Amino acid sequence: MATAYEYIERNKRRSFILALLFPVSFVVFVYLAVLGFFLLWGGLKYAHYTNVFSFGSVWNQSFLSAHEMCAWLLPFCFIVSCFWAWVAYRQGDHIVLDSVPGVRSVSRWDEFDAYTALENVCLSVGTPMPQLYIVEDDSLNAFAVGMHPARAGIVVSRGLLKRLDRAQLEAVFAHELAHILHYDTRLMAVVITCTAFFTFAGEMLIYGTEREEADHSWEGVANRVYFHSRCPLFVYPGFMLMAYGYLVAPVIRFALSRTRESLADSRAALITRHPRALARALWKISEDSRIEALDGRVLLGAMCIERPGGQDSFFDRLSGLGRSHPPVEERIRALNDMDGLFDGTDQ
């Protein structure tokens, strides 16, 4: 079994490799999208003029056309994606924070109890104190951001501060601090930032600068596609980019190890010497973990101490593949084994 130090080094390597693979995957995606466009366009054009369809002729002409366009398009896309990968690796934590509506930083005097609870945990570990952020939501959840321990933050909901006692709050802070120390936060920041590139670019091509005011229903999208005055050539790459971004997010969620939550639970128990407090906190959080600001943000939800998306789907319950977190009952049982005091039923 890998030690904690090996796990940290593995996360560092994964973050760097993901940042390197992003330009490569983007260039491959652009080439396939261009080739698909010319195959579709060539097939329609060929069938219109000849009333027959010859795949060989269409393929040859489409391949040559795609090759000519990609000769200048692929280098441009590679440069843009390399720049974005650098941004993801250096500034991914800021981008993640900016994507959460309503989050705000607080000082010692704004939230004295929460601030001092986090301060106590950091003093016990001997690590720099992360910036504390709050989301004004009465539900209970928390997540951490940061590229390294010296530049990190912990985001908690208002409900978490109201409904957890001091020991439980310190246990949650210790759990999130463990993610920072394990460099889970860097790995997730790189994944989220690189994935956001595709969805943001696709939405800009379809919605333009009127993204927030646009009608997001199927009828609204159709009207924008067929009747908007913008160049219709924007629609195809826009939908391709959005499809890639929205389809790759669940796949990445499958690839991310769920052991990160169990490891963070274990380290939090070692930091606080109070596994029962974290078990009680997890039980309370699991009963009301939905944060409205995170609705629809799959990868952001994977960063939370408990999945904020509500109940598992039938497929998730059947296979377990779709879960970004281990079942809370398993986590409580593991903490119970460490402490021998909390059985998951005593509130």
PDB file of C-alpha atoms in Angstrom, residues 42-229:
ATOM      1  CA  GLY A  42     -18.685  16.764 -48.501  1.00  0.00           C
ATOM      2  CA  GLY A  43     -21.253  13.988 -48.208  1.00  0.00           C
ATOM      3  CA  LEU A  44     -24.188  16.397 -48.505  1.00  0.00           C
ATOM      4  CA  LYS A  45     -22.569  18.240 -51.379  1.00  0.00           C
ATOM      5  CA  TYR A  46     -21.598  15.059 -53.250  1.00  0.00           C
ATOM      6  CA  ALA A  47     -25.048  13.500 -52.867  1.00  0.00           C
ATOM      7  CA  HIS A  48     -26.741  16.721 -53.986  1.00  0.00           C
ATOM      8  CA  TYR A  49     -24.849  16.949 -57.263  1.00  0.00           C
ATOM      9  CA  THR A  50     -24.558  13.258 -58.154  1.00  0.00           C
ATOM     10  CA  ASN A  51     -27.614  11.676 -56.422  1.00  0.00           C
ATOM     11  CA  VAL A  52     -25.296   8.866 -55.323  1.00  0.00           C
ATOM     12  CA  PHE A  53     -22.949   8.514 -52.389  1.00  0.00           C
ATOM     13  CA  SER A  54     -19.382   7.245 -52.683  1.00  0.00           C
ATOM     14  CA  PHE A  55     -17.658   7.077 -49.337  1.00  0.00           C
ATOM     15  CA  GLY A  56     -14.213   6.708 -50.924  1.00  0.00           C
ATOM     16  CA  SER A  57     -14.535   9.904 -52.945  1.00  0.00           C
ATOM     17  CA  VAL A  58     -15.999  11.855 -50.045  1.00  0.00           C
ATOM     18  CA  TRP A  59     -13.295  10.595 -47.671  1.00  0.00           C
ATOM     19  CA  ASN A  60     -10.428  11.523 -49.988  1.00  0.00           C
ATOM     20  CA  GLN A  61     -11.747  15.020 -50.639  1.00  0.00           C
ATOM     21  CA  SER A  62     -12.605  15.595 -46.966  1.00  0.00           C
ATOM     22  CA  PHE A  63      -9.191  14.384 -45.825  1.00  0.00           C
ATOM     23  CA  LEU A  64      -7.406  16.768 -48.206  1.00  0.00           C
ATOM     24  CA  SER A  65      -9.603  19.712 -47.194  1.00  0.00           C
ATOM     25  CA  ALA A  66      -9.147  18.981 -43.490  1.00  0.00           C
ATOM     26  CA  HIS A  67      -5.384  18.657 -43.986  1.00  0.00           C
ATOM     27  CA  GLU A  68      -5.189  22.068 -45.654  1.00  0.00           C
ATOM     28  CA  MET A  69      -7.172  23.772 -42.877  1.00  0.00           C
ATOM     29  CA  CYS A  70      -5.374  21.995 -40.044  1.00  0.00           C
ATOM     30  CA  ALA A  71      -1.973  23.051 -41.410  1.00  0.00           C
ATOM     31  CA  TRP A  72      -2.562  26.501 -39.878  1.00  0.00           C
ATOM     32  CA  LEU A  73      -5.381  25.762 -37.408  1.00  0.00           C
ATOM     33  CA  LEU A  74      -3.663  23.078 -35.333  1.00  0.00           C
ATOM     34  CA  PRO A  75      -0.538  25.124 -34.488  1.00  0.00           C
ATOM     35  CA  PHE A  76      -2.794  27.987 -33.400  1.00  0.00           C
ATOM     36  CA  CYS A  77      -4.921  25.677 -31.225  1.00  0.00           C
ATOM     37  CA  PHE A  78      -1.811  24.093 -29.737  1.00  0.00           C
ATOM     38  CA  ILE A  79      -0.429  27.489 -28.699  1.00  0.00           C
ATOM     39  CA  VAL A  80      -3.777  28.561 -27.200  1.00  0.00           C
ATOM     40  CA  SER A  81      -4.208  25.288 -25.292  1.00  0.00           C
ATOM     41  CA  CYS A  82      -0.606  25.388 -24.007  1.00  0.00           C
ATOM     42  CA  PHE A  83      -1.255  28.853 -22.638  1.00  0.00           C
ATOM     43  CA  TRP A  84      -4.492  27.695 -20.989  1.00  0.00           C
ATOM     44  CA  ALA A  85      -2.749  24.628 -19.528  1.00  0.00           C
ATOM     45  CA  TRP A  86      -0.154  26.957 -18.003  1.00  0.00           C
ATOM     46  CA  VAL A  87      -2.967  29.090 -16.587  1.00  0.00           C
ATOM     47  CA  ALA A  88      -4.638  25.965 -15.159  1.00  0.00           C
ATOM     48  CA  TYR A  89      -1.428  24.817 -13.494  1.00  0.00           C
ATOM     49  CA  ARG A  90      -0.568  28.237 -12.066  1.00  0.00           C
ATOM     50  CA  GLN A  91      -3.928  29.912 -11.412  1.00  0.00           C
ATOM     51  CA  GLY A  92      -6.445  27.053 -11.333  1.00  0.00           C
ATOM     52  CA  ASP A  93      -7.421  27.722  -7.726  1.00  0.00           C
ATOM     53  CA  HIS A  94      -8.476  31.305  -8.511  1.00  0.00           C
ATOM     54  CA  ILE A  95     -10.515  30.131 -11.499  1.00  0.00           C
ATOM     55  CA  VAL A  96     -12.294  27.521  -9.354  1.00  0.00           C
ATOM     56  CA  LEU A  97     -13.160  30.133  -6.724  1.00  0.00           C
ATOM     57  CA  ASP A  98     -14.398  32.593  -9.342  1.00  0.00           C
ATOM     58  CA  SER A  99     -16.738  29.929 -10.723  1.00  0.00           C
ATOM     59  CA  VAL A 100     -18.658  29.658  -7.432  1.00  0.00           C
ATOM     60  CA  PRO A 101     -21.387  32.339  -7.232  1.00  0.00           C
ATOM     61  CA  GLY A 102     -21.595  34.307  -4.004  1.00  0.00           C
ATOM     62  CA  VAL A 103     -18.394  33.066  -2.375  1.00  0.00           C
ATOM     63  CA  ARG A 104     -16.630  35.662  -0.212  1.00  0.00           C
ATOM     64  CA  SER A 105     -13.563  35.708   2.006  1.00  0.00           C
ATOM     65  CA  VAL A 106     -13.890  36.376   5.728  1.00  0.00           C
ATOM     66  CA  SER A 107     -11.472  37.550   8.395  1.00  0.00           C
ATOM     67  CA  ARG A 108     -11.052  36.707  12.063  1.00  0.00           C
ATOM     68  CA  TRP A 109     -13.430  39.479  13.067  1.00  0.00           C
ATOM     69  CA  ASP A 110     -16.129  38.486  10.549  1.00  0.00           C
ATOM     70  CA  GLU A 111     -16.395  34.865  11.727  1.00  0.00           C
ATOM     71  CA  PHE A 112     -14.387  34.616  14.943  1.00  0.00           C
ATOM     72  CA  ASP A 113     -15.425  31.080  15.968  1.00  0.00           C
ATOM     73  CA  ALA A 114     -14.885  29.544  12.537  1.00  0.00           C
ATOM     74  CA  TYR A 115     -11.624  31.412  11.998  1.00  0.00           C
ATOM     75  CA  THR A 116     -10.140  30.359  15.328  1.00  0.00           C
ATOM     76  CA  ALA A 117     -11.284  26.758  14.790  1.00  0.00           C
ATOM     77  CA  LEU A 118      -9.368  26.663  11.501  1.00  0.00           C
ATOM     78  CA  GLU A 119      -6.436  28.402  13.134  1.00  0.00           C
ATOM     79  CA  ASN A 120      -6.260  25.761  15.878  1.00  0.00           C
ATOM     80  CA  VAL A 121      -6.202  22.941  13.330  1.00  0.00           C
ATOM     81  CA  CYS A 122      -3.434  24.606  11.326  1.00  0.00           C
ATOM     82  CA  LEU A 123      -1.366  25.218  14.472  1.00  0.00           C
ATOM     83  CA  SER A 124      -1.655  21.553  15.434  1.00  0.00           C
ATOM     84  CA  VAL A 125      -0.370  20.505  12.003  1.00  0.00           C
ATOM     85  CA  GLY A 126       2.209  23.285  11.639  1.00  0.00           C
ATOM     86  CA  THR A 127       1.013  24.382   8.207  1.00  0.00           C
ATOM     87  CA  PRO A 128       0.172  27.862   6.854  1.00  0.00           C
ATOM     88  CA  MET A 129      -3.424  28.854   7.468  1.00  0.00           C
ATOM     89  CA  PRO A 130      -5.647  28.810   4.358  1.00  0.00           C
ATOM     90  CA  GLN A 131      -7.945  31.717   3.568  1.00  0.00           C
ATOM     91  CA  LEU A 132     -11.479  31.090   4.844  1.00  0.00           C
ATOM     92  CA  TYR A 133     -14.400  31.597   2.429  1.00  0.00           C
ATOM     93  CA  ILE A 134     -18.147  31.378   2.999  1.00  0.00           C
ATOM     94  CA  VAL A 135     -21.063  30.600   0.690  1.00  0.00           C
ATOM     95  CA  GLU A 136     -24.376  31.926   2.000  1.00  0.00           C
ATOM     96  CA  ASP A 137     -26.368  28.695   1.878  1.00  0.00           C
ATOM     97  CA  ASP A 138     -28.188  27.024   4.772  1.00  0.00           C
ATOM     98  CA  SER A 139     -27.181  23.541   3.621  1.00  0.00           C
ATOM     99  CA  LEU A 140     -24.014  21.874   4.901  1.00  0.00           C
ATOM    100  CA  ASN A 141     -20.919  21.336   2.773  1.00  0.00           C
ATOM    101  CA  ALA A 142     -17.315  22.393   2.363  1.00  0.00           C
ATOM    102  CA  PHE A 143     -14.418  22.091  -0.073  1.00  0.00           C
ATOM    103  CA  ALA A 144     -10.823  23.232  -0.355  1.00  0.00           C
ATOM    104  CA  VAL A 145      -8.908  24.980  -3.140  1.00  0.00           C
ATOM    105  CA  GLY A 146      -5.223  25.668  -3.610  1.00  0.00           C
ATOM    106  CA  MET A 147      -2.209  24.810  -5.713  1.00  0.00           C
ATOM    107  CA  HIS A 148       0.021  24.258  -2.657  1.00  0.00           C
ATOM    108  CA  PRO A 149      -0.336  24.601   1.137  1.00  0.00           C
ATOM    109  CA  ALA A 150       1.108  28.123   1.202  1.00  0.00           C
ATOM    110  CA  ARG A 151      -1.626  29.369  -1.181  1.00  0.00           C
ATOM    111  CA  ALA A 152      -4.882  27.675  -0.354  1.00  0.00           C
ATOM    112  CA  GLY A 153      -8.415  28.318   0.824  1.00  0.00           C
ATOM    113  CA  ILE A 154     -11.309  26.471   2.442  1.00  0.00           C
ATOM    114  CA  VAL A 155     -14.903  27.219   1.424  1.00  0.00           C
ATOM    115  CA  VAL A 156     -17.722  26.407   3.838  1.00  0.00           C
ATOM    116  CA  SER A 157     -21.461  27.013   3.724  1.00  0.00           C
ATOM    117  CA  ARG A 158     -23.315  29.158   6.234  1.00  0.00           C
ATOM    118  CA  GLY A 159     -25.340  26.130   7.314  1.00  0.00           C
ATOM    119  CA  LEU A 160     -22.157  24.269   8.227  1.00  0.00           C
ATOM    120  CA  LEU A 161     -21.135  27.019  10.644  1.00  0.00           C
ATOM    121  CA  LYS A 162     -24.608  27.147  12.192  1.00  0.00           C
ATOM    122  CA  ARG A 163     -25.317  23.453  12.675  1.00  0.00           C
ATOM    123  CA  LEU A 164     -21.972  21.917  13.627  1.00  0.00           C
ATOM    124  CA  ASP A 165     -20.428  22.229  17.056  1.00  0.00           C
ATOM    125  CA  ARG A 166     -16.827  23.264  17.611  1.00  0.00           C
ATOM    126  CA  ALA A 167     -15.333  19.754  17.547  1.00  0.00           C
ATOM    127  CA  GLN A 168     -17.243  18.797  14.402  1.00  0.00           C
ATOM    128  CA  LEU A 169     -16.235  22.031  12.663  1.00  0.00           C
ATOM    129  CA  GLU A 170     -12.566  21.443  13.481  1.00  0.00           C
ATOM    130  CA  ALA A 171     -12.884  17.911  12.112  1.00  0.00           C
ATOM    131  CA  VAL A 172     -14.290  19.229   8.808  1.00  0.00           C
ATOM    132  CA  PHE A 173     -11.479  21.798   8.604  1.00  0.00           C
ATOM    133  CA  ALA A 174      -8.945  19.034   9.273  1.00  0.00           C
ATOM    134  CA  HIS A 175     -10.471  16.959   6.448  1.00  0.00           C
ATOM    135  CA  GLU A 176     -10.209  19.847   3.984  1.00  0.00           C
ATOM    136  CA  LEU A 177      -6.707  20.688   5.181  1.00  0.00           C
ATOM    137  CA  ALA A 178      -5.753  17.083   4.457  1.00  0.00           C
ATOM    138  CA  HIS A 179      -6.858  17.555   0.831  1.00  0.00           C
ATOM    139  CA  ILE A 180      -4.586  20.610   0.615  1.00  0.00           C
ATOM    140  CA  LEU A 181      -1.622  18.775   2.139  1.00  0.00           C
ATOM    141  CA  HIS A 182      -2.213  15.783  -0.166  1.00  0.00           C
ATOM    142  CA  TYR A 183      -2.330  18.112  -3.230  1.00  0.00           C
ATOM    143  CA  ASP A 184      -5.790  16.805  -4.137  1.00  0.00           C
ATOM    144  CA  THR A 185      -6.805  20.438  -4.581  1.00  0.00           C
ATOM    145  CA  ARG A 186      -4.136  21.069  -7.217  1.00  0.00           C
ATOM    146  CA  LEU A 187      -5.167  17.990  -9.176  1.00  0.00           C
ATOM    147  CA  MET A 188      -8.847  18.977  -9.138  1.00  0.00           C
ATOM    148  CA  ALA A 189      -8.079  22.609 -10.029  1.00  0.00           C
ATOM    149  CA  VAL A 190      -6.149  21.526 -13.131  1.00  0.00           C
ATOM    150  CA  VAL A 191      -8.940  19.129 -14.167  1.00  0.00           C
ATOM    151  CA  ILE A 192     -11.711  21.703 -13.671  1.00  0.00           C
ATOM    152  CA  THR A 193      -9.850  24.543 -15.389  1.00  0.00           C
ATOM    153  CA  CYS A 194      -8.897  22.482 -18.431  1.00  0.00           C
ATOM    154  CA  THR A 195     -12.418  21.092 -18.776  1.00  0.00           C
ATOM    155  CA  ALA A 196     -13.933  24.563 -18.384  1.00  0.00           C
ATOM    156  CA  PHE A 197     -11.957  25.709 -21.413  1.00  0.00           C
ATOM    157  CA  PHE A 198     -14.110  23.606 -23.733  1.00  0.00           C
ATOM    158  CA  THR A 199     -17.473  24.535 -22.251  1.00  0.00           C
ATOM    159  CA  PHE A 200     -16.596  28.230 -22.036  1.00  0.00           C
ATOM    160  CA  ALA A 201     -15.340  28.358 -25.641  1.00  0.00           C
ATOM    161  CA  GLY A 202     -18.416  26.482 -26.878  1.00  0.00           C
ATOM    162  CA  GLU A 203     -20.818  28.746 -24.995  1.00  0.00           C
ATOM    163  CA  MET A 204     -19.058  31.844 -26.330  1.00  0.00           C
ATOM    164  CA  LEU A 205     -19.437  30.601 -29.926  1.00  0.00           C
ATOM    165  CA  ILE A 206     -23.150  29.834 -29.466  1.00  0.00           C
ATOM    166  CA  TYR A 207     -24.282  32.512 -27.012  1.00  0.00           C
ATOM    167  CA  GLY A 208     -21.623  35.166 -27.597  1.00  0.00           C
ATOM    168  CA  THR A 209     -21.261  37.803 -24.906  1.00  0.00           C
ATOM    169  CA  GLU A 210     -24.946  37.425 -23.950  1.00  0.00           C
ATOM    170  CA  ARG A 211     -24.414  34.136 -22.120  1.00  0.00           C
ATOM    171  CA  GLU A 212     -26.145  35.136 -18.881  1.00  0.00           C
ATOM    172  CA  GLU A 213     -29.184  36.673 -20.582  1.00  0.00           C
ATOM    173  CA  ALA A 214     -29.625  33.910 -23.133  1.00  0.00           C
ATOM    174  CA  ASP A 215     -32.583  31.533 -23.067  1.00  0.00           C
ATOM    175  CA  HIS A 216     -31.072  28.137 -22.123  1.00  0.00           C
ATOM    176  CA  SER A 217     -34.114  26.030 -22.974  1.00  0.00           C
ATOM    177  CA  TRP A 218     -34.065  23.795 -26.030  1.00  0.00           C
ATOM    178  CA  GLU A 219     -36.312  26.272 -27.854  1.00  0.00           C
ATOM    179  CA  GLY A 220     -34.015  29.144 -26.951  1.00  0.00           C
ATOM    180  CA  VAL A 221     -30.963  27.284 -28.210  1.00  0.00           C
ATOM    181  CA  ALA A 222     -32.770  26.317 -31.427  1.00  0.00           C
ATOM    182  CA  ASN A 223     -33.796  29.907 -32.060  1.00  0.00           C
ATOM    183  CA  ARG A 224     -30.251  31.038 -31.567  1.00  0.00           C
ATOM    184  CA  VAL A 225     -28.911  28.341 -33.889  1.00  0.00           C
ATOM    185  CA  TYR A 226     -31.336  28.826 -36.771  1.00  0.00           C
ATOM    186  CA  PHE A 227     -32.424  32.429 -36.568  1.00  0.00           C
ATOM    187  CA  HIS A 228     -29.566  34.367 -35.002  1.00  0.00           C
ATOM    188  CA  SER A 229     -27.670  36.724 -37.251  1.00  0.00           C
TER     189      SER A 229
END
